[in-house]
Amino acid sequence: MTFSNPKVIIEIKSEINGENEVVMTNNNNGNNSTPKDEIPVIDLSNPNTEQLLQQILRACTTWGFFQLINHDIPLPLIQSYRDSKARFFSMPYETKLKLKRNAQNARGYFDDELTKRRRDWKEALDVGVPGSRKWDTADFDESNACLDGFNQFPTQEECPDFREVTVQYFEECVKLSNRLARLMACALGITEGSDDAQILDRMALDHTSYLRMNYYPPCDLNDASTVIPDDPPPLGISPHRDAGFLTILLQDDDCHSLQVARFEDSDLGRDNSWVTVNPIPGAVTINTGDMAMIWSNGTFRAPLHRVLTDPTKKRYSSPFFYNPGYNELISPLDCCCCEKKKEIKYRPCLWGYFRALRFAGDLTDLGVEIQTSHFKMDTTSDHIEKQDEFQKAVNFEENFNVEKYRSILESKD
């Protein structure tokens, strides 16, 4: 099954205060504009490279979010993937439960994830790059073992063509992520072949990315079974930042539930600081993650965001998390500190340790959720010693086991 991308010219209109206003036209004339309180829209087909880099730099240093049009993921593939994903979540609950993830396998189906130590209102399925890097190797073959575990797909009979379409979409996201990471690097002034650029070459070869398929069922707050007394109303996902390098998000066009904190409000998370991301048909939404913030010495912003519930609408989304290799120590780039005579803001962070703690926190309460603030130079944290201990003990070619490493990872406070 193959998909091609017809030449698409996208003209975007948005309704603001009852009036239609053109906010983005793919005319490559450099005069694109975005209304107030809307995240930027960037056209990847813009032939003016300097302008494209400036737009990416501004988006990543302010909102940390932007919508990307003309991204070269074939639109027929996107539609096929949407259909396939909907078929998966419509399968009987018992069939999905056979694919349930657990403390020894981060990949698979789940409906009990914790974000900020609070349960999310969603079902999900995680699929990641195989340990062998070969999709045609049997999922539970020993060569596919890695920190995140083994992929778990439904059978062809249970969900026809699901695996094939998902893998094709996954690989398109890998290609786009590689391209975006290099554009982000160029926007910071990194030149191809420099020492600072080598991490991008390693990430292209050793990335540990995964694709999450989310289903948010309707949430009727008037239903007594939905609300826990004395608790705030449930959220699709509580406020959080993405842990990896960058995220490519595919959203539904007609259900606007994703919100990002205004960058002027310093991520305080107040009710009036949230801005809804209104998806553009045919676009994907990009946001920078924690590792990109450390890598850029705080130049890029890993934005706080959340997902609201909806009382009547189903909602589907698919974030693709582009992540470094497990053994990668993410450190501030020379070009973001030494060359610009800026102080180094972060200590090196081992991605495998950061990822392990985030996954463990999804399943159980370890007493703290790891954040980039734990790696700031001006703070005192035991995570620096813990990650050294973890790196010595762990085998990244084996499935992670929460209980095996609990004594290292659990907060002693």
XYZ file of C-alpha atoms in Angstrom:
413
model
C 0.000 0.000 0.000
C 1.614 3.251 -1.116
C 0.489 6.844 -0.951
C 1.505 9.920 -2.896
C 0.926 13.536 -2.027
C -0.914 15.619 -4.624
C 0.275 19.205 -4.938
C -1.705 21.037 -2.334
C -2.147 24.797 -2.100
C -3.559 25.607 1.299
C -5.367 28.850 1.997
C -6.326 29.283 5.603
C -9.181 31.381 6.906
C -10.127 31.856 10.525
C -13.255 33.347 12.039
C -12.418 35.986 14.621
C -15.117 38.064 16.308
C -17.581 36.950 13.654
C -15.463 38.168 10.745
C -13.477 36.038 8.351
C -9.831 36.982 8.242
C -7.135 35.463 6.057
C -4.366 34.275 8.344
C -2.182 32.233 6.032
C -1.930 31.827 2.300
C 0.547 29.503 0.681
C 1.751 32.040 -1.854
C 5.410 32.002 -0.717
C 5.564 35.780 -0.770
C 6.803 36.062 2.803
C 3.805 38.054 3.995
C 2.163 35.356 6.091
C 0.551 36.608 9.284
C -1.034 35.077 12.344
C -3.854 36.649 14.369
C -3.281 37.702 17.944
C -3.420 34.822 20.414
C -3.034 32.163 17.732
C 0.063 30.031 17.509
C 2.203 30.623 14.395
C 1.552 28.925 11.064
C 4.640 27.980 9.045
C 4.784 26.857 5.431
C 7.525 24.262 4.978
C 7.494 24.799 1.208
C 8.627 28.418 1.594
C 11.604 28.792 -0.826
C 13.003 31.673 1.229
C 15.176 29.616 3.575
C 16.325 32.559 5.672
C 12.742 33.583 6.321
C 11.734 29.996 7.100
C 14.527 29.702 9.680
C 13.514 32.995 11.276
C 9.921 31.814 11.552
C 10.986 28.525 13.155
C 13.316 30.312 15.573
C 10.604 32.737 16.647
C 8.009 29.987 17.062
C 10.324 27.744 19.109
C 11.505 30.571 21.364
C 8.043 32.008 22.089
C 5.034 29.705 21.897
C 7.048 26.507 21.476
C 4.204 25.492 19.163
C 3.453 26.051 15.491
C 1.202 24.596 12.838
C 3.022 23.286 9.783
C 1.490 23.211 6.313
C 2.858 21.636 3.134
C 4.841 19.210 5.264
C 5.024 16.442 2.614
C 3.276 13.719 4.617
C 0.872 12.410 1.945
C -2.662 13.515 2.713
C -4.178 10.204 1.493
C -1.916 8.407 3.990
C -3.069 10.721 6.778
C -6.706 9.950 5.994
C -6.042 6.218 5.798
C -4.216 6.404 9.119
C -7.111 8.307 10.734
C -9.579 5.666 9.532
C -7.368 2.832 10.723
C -6.918 4.418 14.141
C -10.673 4.867 14.580
C -11.191 1.189 13.693
C -8.664 0.195 16.354
C -10.441 2.051 19.158
C -13.814 0.690 18.030
C -12.584 -2.864 18.642
C -14.099 -4.686 21.637
C -12.543 -3.638 24.933
C -11.474 -7.210 25.667
C -9.564 -7.331 22.353
C -7.706 -4.112 23.180
C -6.912 -5.349 26.671
C -4.940 -8.239 25.165
C -2.457 -5.551 24.048
C -2.249 -3.839 27.456
C 1.077 -2.322 28.386
C 2.552 -3.112 31.793
C 5.467 -2.359 34.116
C 7.797 -4.426 31.884
C 6.583 -3.045 28.532
C 5.914 0.638 27.834
C 4.299 -0.129 24.483
C 0.731 -1.223 23.927
C -2.824 -0.238 24.843
C -3.802 1.575 28.051
C -6.630 3.572 29.587
C -5.109 4.332 32.994
C -2.234 6.768 32.411
C -1.236 9.312 35.036
C -0.151 12.826 34.038
C 1.099 14.994 36.894
C 0.023 12.084 39.122
C -3.595 12.435 37.929
C -5.481 9.961 35.706
C -6.186 11.067 32.125
C -9.606 10.797 30.453
C -8.511 8.789 27.418
C -7.596 5.484 25.829
C -4.301 5.157 23.965
C -1.931 2.880 22.078
C 1.855 3.411 21.908
C 3.971 2.078 19.030
C 7.723 2.729 18.847
C 10.755 2.123 16.692
C 11.724 -1.557 17.109
C 14.944 -2.341 18.958
C 16.232 -4.029 15.804
C 15.210 -0.970 13.704
C 13.480 -3.506 11.411
C 9.695 -3.444 11.149
C 9.607 -6.779 9.310
C 11.131 -8.607 12.306
C 8.563 -10.317 14.538
C 7.491 -7.887 17.255
C 8.497 -10.096 20.184
C 11.773 -11.245 18.646
C 14.627 -10.813 21.156
C 16.387 -8.390 18.786
C 13.499 -5.943 19.234
C 14.003 -5.616 22.992
C 14.773 -2.087 24.204
C 14.026 0.205 27.141
C 10.513 0.966 25.841
C 9.705 -2.688 25.221
C 8.045 -4.584 22.380
C 5.356 -3.328 20.023
C 1.912 -4.877 20.337
C -0.315 -4.711 17.249
C -3.769 -6.185 16.680
C -3.896 -8.994 14.128
C -4.827 -8.412 10.508
C -8.156 -10.120 11.222
C -8.874 -7.910 14.250
C -8.000 -4.611 12.522
C -7.251 -4.959 8.786
C -4.196 -3.036 7.467
C -3.685 -1.296 10.816
C -0.066 -2.317 11.184
C 0.922 -1.504 7.589
C -0.682 1.944 7.592
C 0.652 2.798 11.071
C 4.232 1.891 10.105
C 4.016 3.969 6.918
C 2.746 6.971 8.854
C 5.423 6.440 11.535
C 8.240 6.496 8.967
C 6.862 9.667 7.366
C 6.983 11.304 10.803
C 10.600 10.168 11.213
C 11.560 11.852 7.918
C 9.761 15.055 8.827
C 11.313 15.077 12.329
C 14.825 14.712 10.923
C 14.162 17.625 8.599
C 12.683 19.826 11.314
C 15.499 19.071 13.769
C 18.061 20.235 11.208
C 16.057 23.379 10.476
C 15.874 24.099 14.202
C 19.640 23.627 14.411
C 20.244 25.945 11.461
C 17.971 28.525 13.067
C 20.323 28.500 16.083
C 23.326 29.028 13.822
C 24.615 25.440 13.755
C 26.485 24.601 10.561
C 26.406 21.202 8.863
C 29.415 19.076 9.851
C 30.177 21.025 13.028
C 30.608 19.369 16.433
C 27.229 20.743 17.500
C 25.588 19.085 14.487
C 26.808 15.591 15.346
C 23.965 14.947 17.778
C 21.541 15.311 14.852
C 23.397 12.609 12.917
C 23.274 10.303 15.947
C 19.617 11.040 16.539
C 18.748 10.222 12.927
C 20.378 6.799 13.376
C 19.567 6.000 17.011
C 16.317 7.846 17.744
C 13.959 6.082 20.166
C 10.773 7.720 18.923
C 7.262 6.488 19.470
C 3.791 7.214 18.098
C 0.855 7.528 20.467
C -2.730 7.108 19.297
C -5.199 8.818 21.646
C -8.961 8.424 21.859
C -10.833 10.871 24.103
C -14.413 9.732 24.693
C -17.117 12.283 25.531
C -17.039 13.386 29.162
C -20.381 14.521 30.542
C -19.644 16.488 33.693
C -23.315 16.221 34.684
C -22.929 12.461 34.929
C -22.276 11.561 38.557
C -20.073 8.647 37.510
C -17.698 11.037 35.716
C -16.814 13.394 38.557
C -15.089 12.426 41.804
C -16.447 14.476 44.749
C -14.125 17.297 45.848
C -11.868 16.686 42.818
C -11.521 19.113 39.885
C -13.246 18.011 36.644
C -11.245 15.454 34.661
C -8.997 16.531 31.802
C -8.114 14.607 28.655
C -4.490 15.184 29.703
C -3.397 17.338 32.634
C -0.939 20.230 32.065
C 2.467 18.871 31.072
C 5.491 19.357 28.830
C 6.653 16.782 26.307
C 9.845 15.059 27.392
C 11.579 14.448 24.060
C 13.097 16.633 21.357
C 10.065 17.560 19.277
C 6.497 16.376 18.753
C 4.477 16.087 15.536
C 0.784 16.121 16.426
C -2.060 15.085 14.150
C -5.360 16.436 15.485
C -9.004 16.183 14.526
C -10.108 19.177 12.491
C -13.448 19.699 14.242
C -12.758 19.253 17.956
C -10.554 21.924 19.486
C -9.405 20.660 22.877
C -5.631 21.224 22.887
C -4.531 24.302 24.810
C -1.102 25.864 25.293
C -0.028 28.318 27.991
C 0.741 31.828 26.751
C 4.483 32.385 26.740
C 4.064 35.836 28.323
C 2.617 34.212 31.437
C 5.739 32.192 32.179
C 3.756 28.940 32.097
C 1.890 29.801 35.277
C -1.042 27.712 34.108
C -3.711 30.236 35.195
C -7.109 29.800 33.561
C -6.713 32.988 31.555
C -3.293 31.933 30.292
C -4.559 29.086 28.079
C -4.900 29.487 24.319
C -6.780 26.907 22.232
C -4.968 25.464 19.210
C -7.454 25.502 16.321
C -6.266 22.843 13.859
C -5.834 23.791 10.225
C -7.109 21.083 7.855
C -4.140 19.319 6.295
C -1.643 20.718 8.797
C 0.259 19.066 11.633
C 1.065 20.784 14.914
C 4.694 20.913 16.074
C 5.962 21.578 19.560
C 9.398 21.572 21.115
C 10.180 19.269 24.026
C 12.314 19.209 27.156
C 15.404 17.828 25.409
C 15.331 20.622 22.815
C 15.139 23.158 25.640
C 18.238 21.729 27.348
C 20.024 21.338 23.986
C 19.400 24.998 23.137
C 20.400 26.148 26.653
C 16.885 27.436 27.239
C 16.638 29.316 23.937
C 13.840 27.021 22.803
C 10.785 26.700 25.024
C 9.177 23.423 26.021
C 5.613 24.684 26.426
C 3.092 23.720 29.055
C -0.054 22.328 27.423
C -3.169 20.360 28.286
C -6.150 18.645 26.656
C -9.724 19.447 27.640
C -12.578 16.975 27.671
C -15.682 17.504 25.544
C -19.194 16.629 26.769
C -20.499 15.372 23.406
C -17.682 14.834 20.888
C -15.247 12.012 20.463
C -11.714 13.195 19.768
C -8.695 11.443 18.278
C -5.116 12.664 18.180
C -1.694 11.237 17.355
C 1.457 12.763 18.811
C 4.700 11.433 17.355
C 7.494 11.925 19.896
C 10.907 12.318 18.251
C 13.371 11.247 20.938
C 17.179 10.887 21.174
C 19.022 7.592 21.665
C 18.797 6.181 25.187
C 22.539 6.674 25.804
C 22.517 10.274 24.576
C 23.630 12.864 27.116
C 21.791 16.038 26.157
C 23.894 19.098 26.925
C 23.643 22.772 25.963
C 25.209 23.496 22.565
C 28.420 25.484 22.408
C 26.785 27.875 19.977
C 24.057 28.637 22.536
C 26.375 29.430 25.431
C 30.156 29.543 25.004
C 30.184 31.200 21.575
C 27.596 33.752 22.713
C 29.239 34.173 26.125
C 26.093 33.025 27.896
C 26.155 31.046 31.099
C 25.411 27.332 30.822
C 21.952 26.820 32.307
C 21.682 23.016 32.357
C 23.720 20.021 33.398
C 23.871 17.053 30.996
C 20.716 14.936 31.002
C 20.722 11.253 30.046
C 17.691 10.691 27.822
C 17.302 7.021 28.828
C 17.079 8.016 32.500
C 14.638 10.865 31.823
C 12.454 8.577 29.676
C 12.503 5.752 32.226
C 11.334 8.063 34.994
C 8.577 9.547 32.833
C 7.300 6.091 31.888
C 7.478 4.853 35.470
C 5.499 7.924 36.508
C 2.804 7.060 33.959
C 2.233 3.752 35.719
C 2.861 4.420 39.374
C 3.508 7.264 41.811
C 7.245 7.511 42.512
C 6.775 10.668 44.568
C 7.998 13.136 41.923
C 7.747 13.717 38.176
C 11.108 14.471 36.629
C 11.463 17.903 34.995
C 14.191 19.851 33.225
C 14.331 22.096 36.302
C 16.055 19.217 38.114
C 19.006 19.683 35.742
C 19.379 23.447 36.076
C 22.798 24.630 37.165
C 21.337 26.873 39.857
C 19.407 24.078 41.606
C 20.398 21.197 43.836
C 19.053 17.823 42.750
C 19.907 14.184 43.376
C 18.965 13.302 39.773
C 22.529 13.909 38.567
C 23.863 11.153 40.812
C 20.800 8.986 40.184
C 21.199 9.063 36.427
C 24.867 8.049 36.764
C 23.818 5.132 38.951
C 21.030 4.214 36.532
C 23.325 4.320 33.488
C 25.725 1.905 35.177
C 22.934 -0.497 36.114
C 20.692 -0.434 33.040
C 20.893 -2.412 29.819
C 19.075 -0.365 27.167
C 18.735 -3.488 25.029
C 16.397 -4.994 27.627
C 12.845 -4.029 28.496
C 12.598 -1.518 31.314
C 11.232 -2.900 34.581
C 9.828 -0.400 37.064
C 10.326 -2.635 40.098
C 13.881 -3.573 39.126
C 14.973 0.078 39.230
C 12.532 1.428 41.810
C 15.241 1.787 44.476
C 17.176 4.107 42.141
C 14.251 6.054 40.687
C 11.952 6.558 43.676
C 12.031 9.875 45.474
C 13.455 9.665 48.976
C 11.780 12.902 50.092
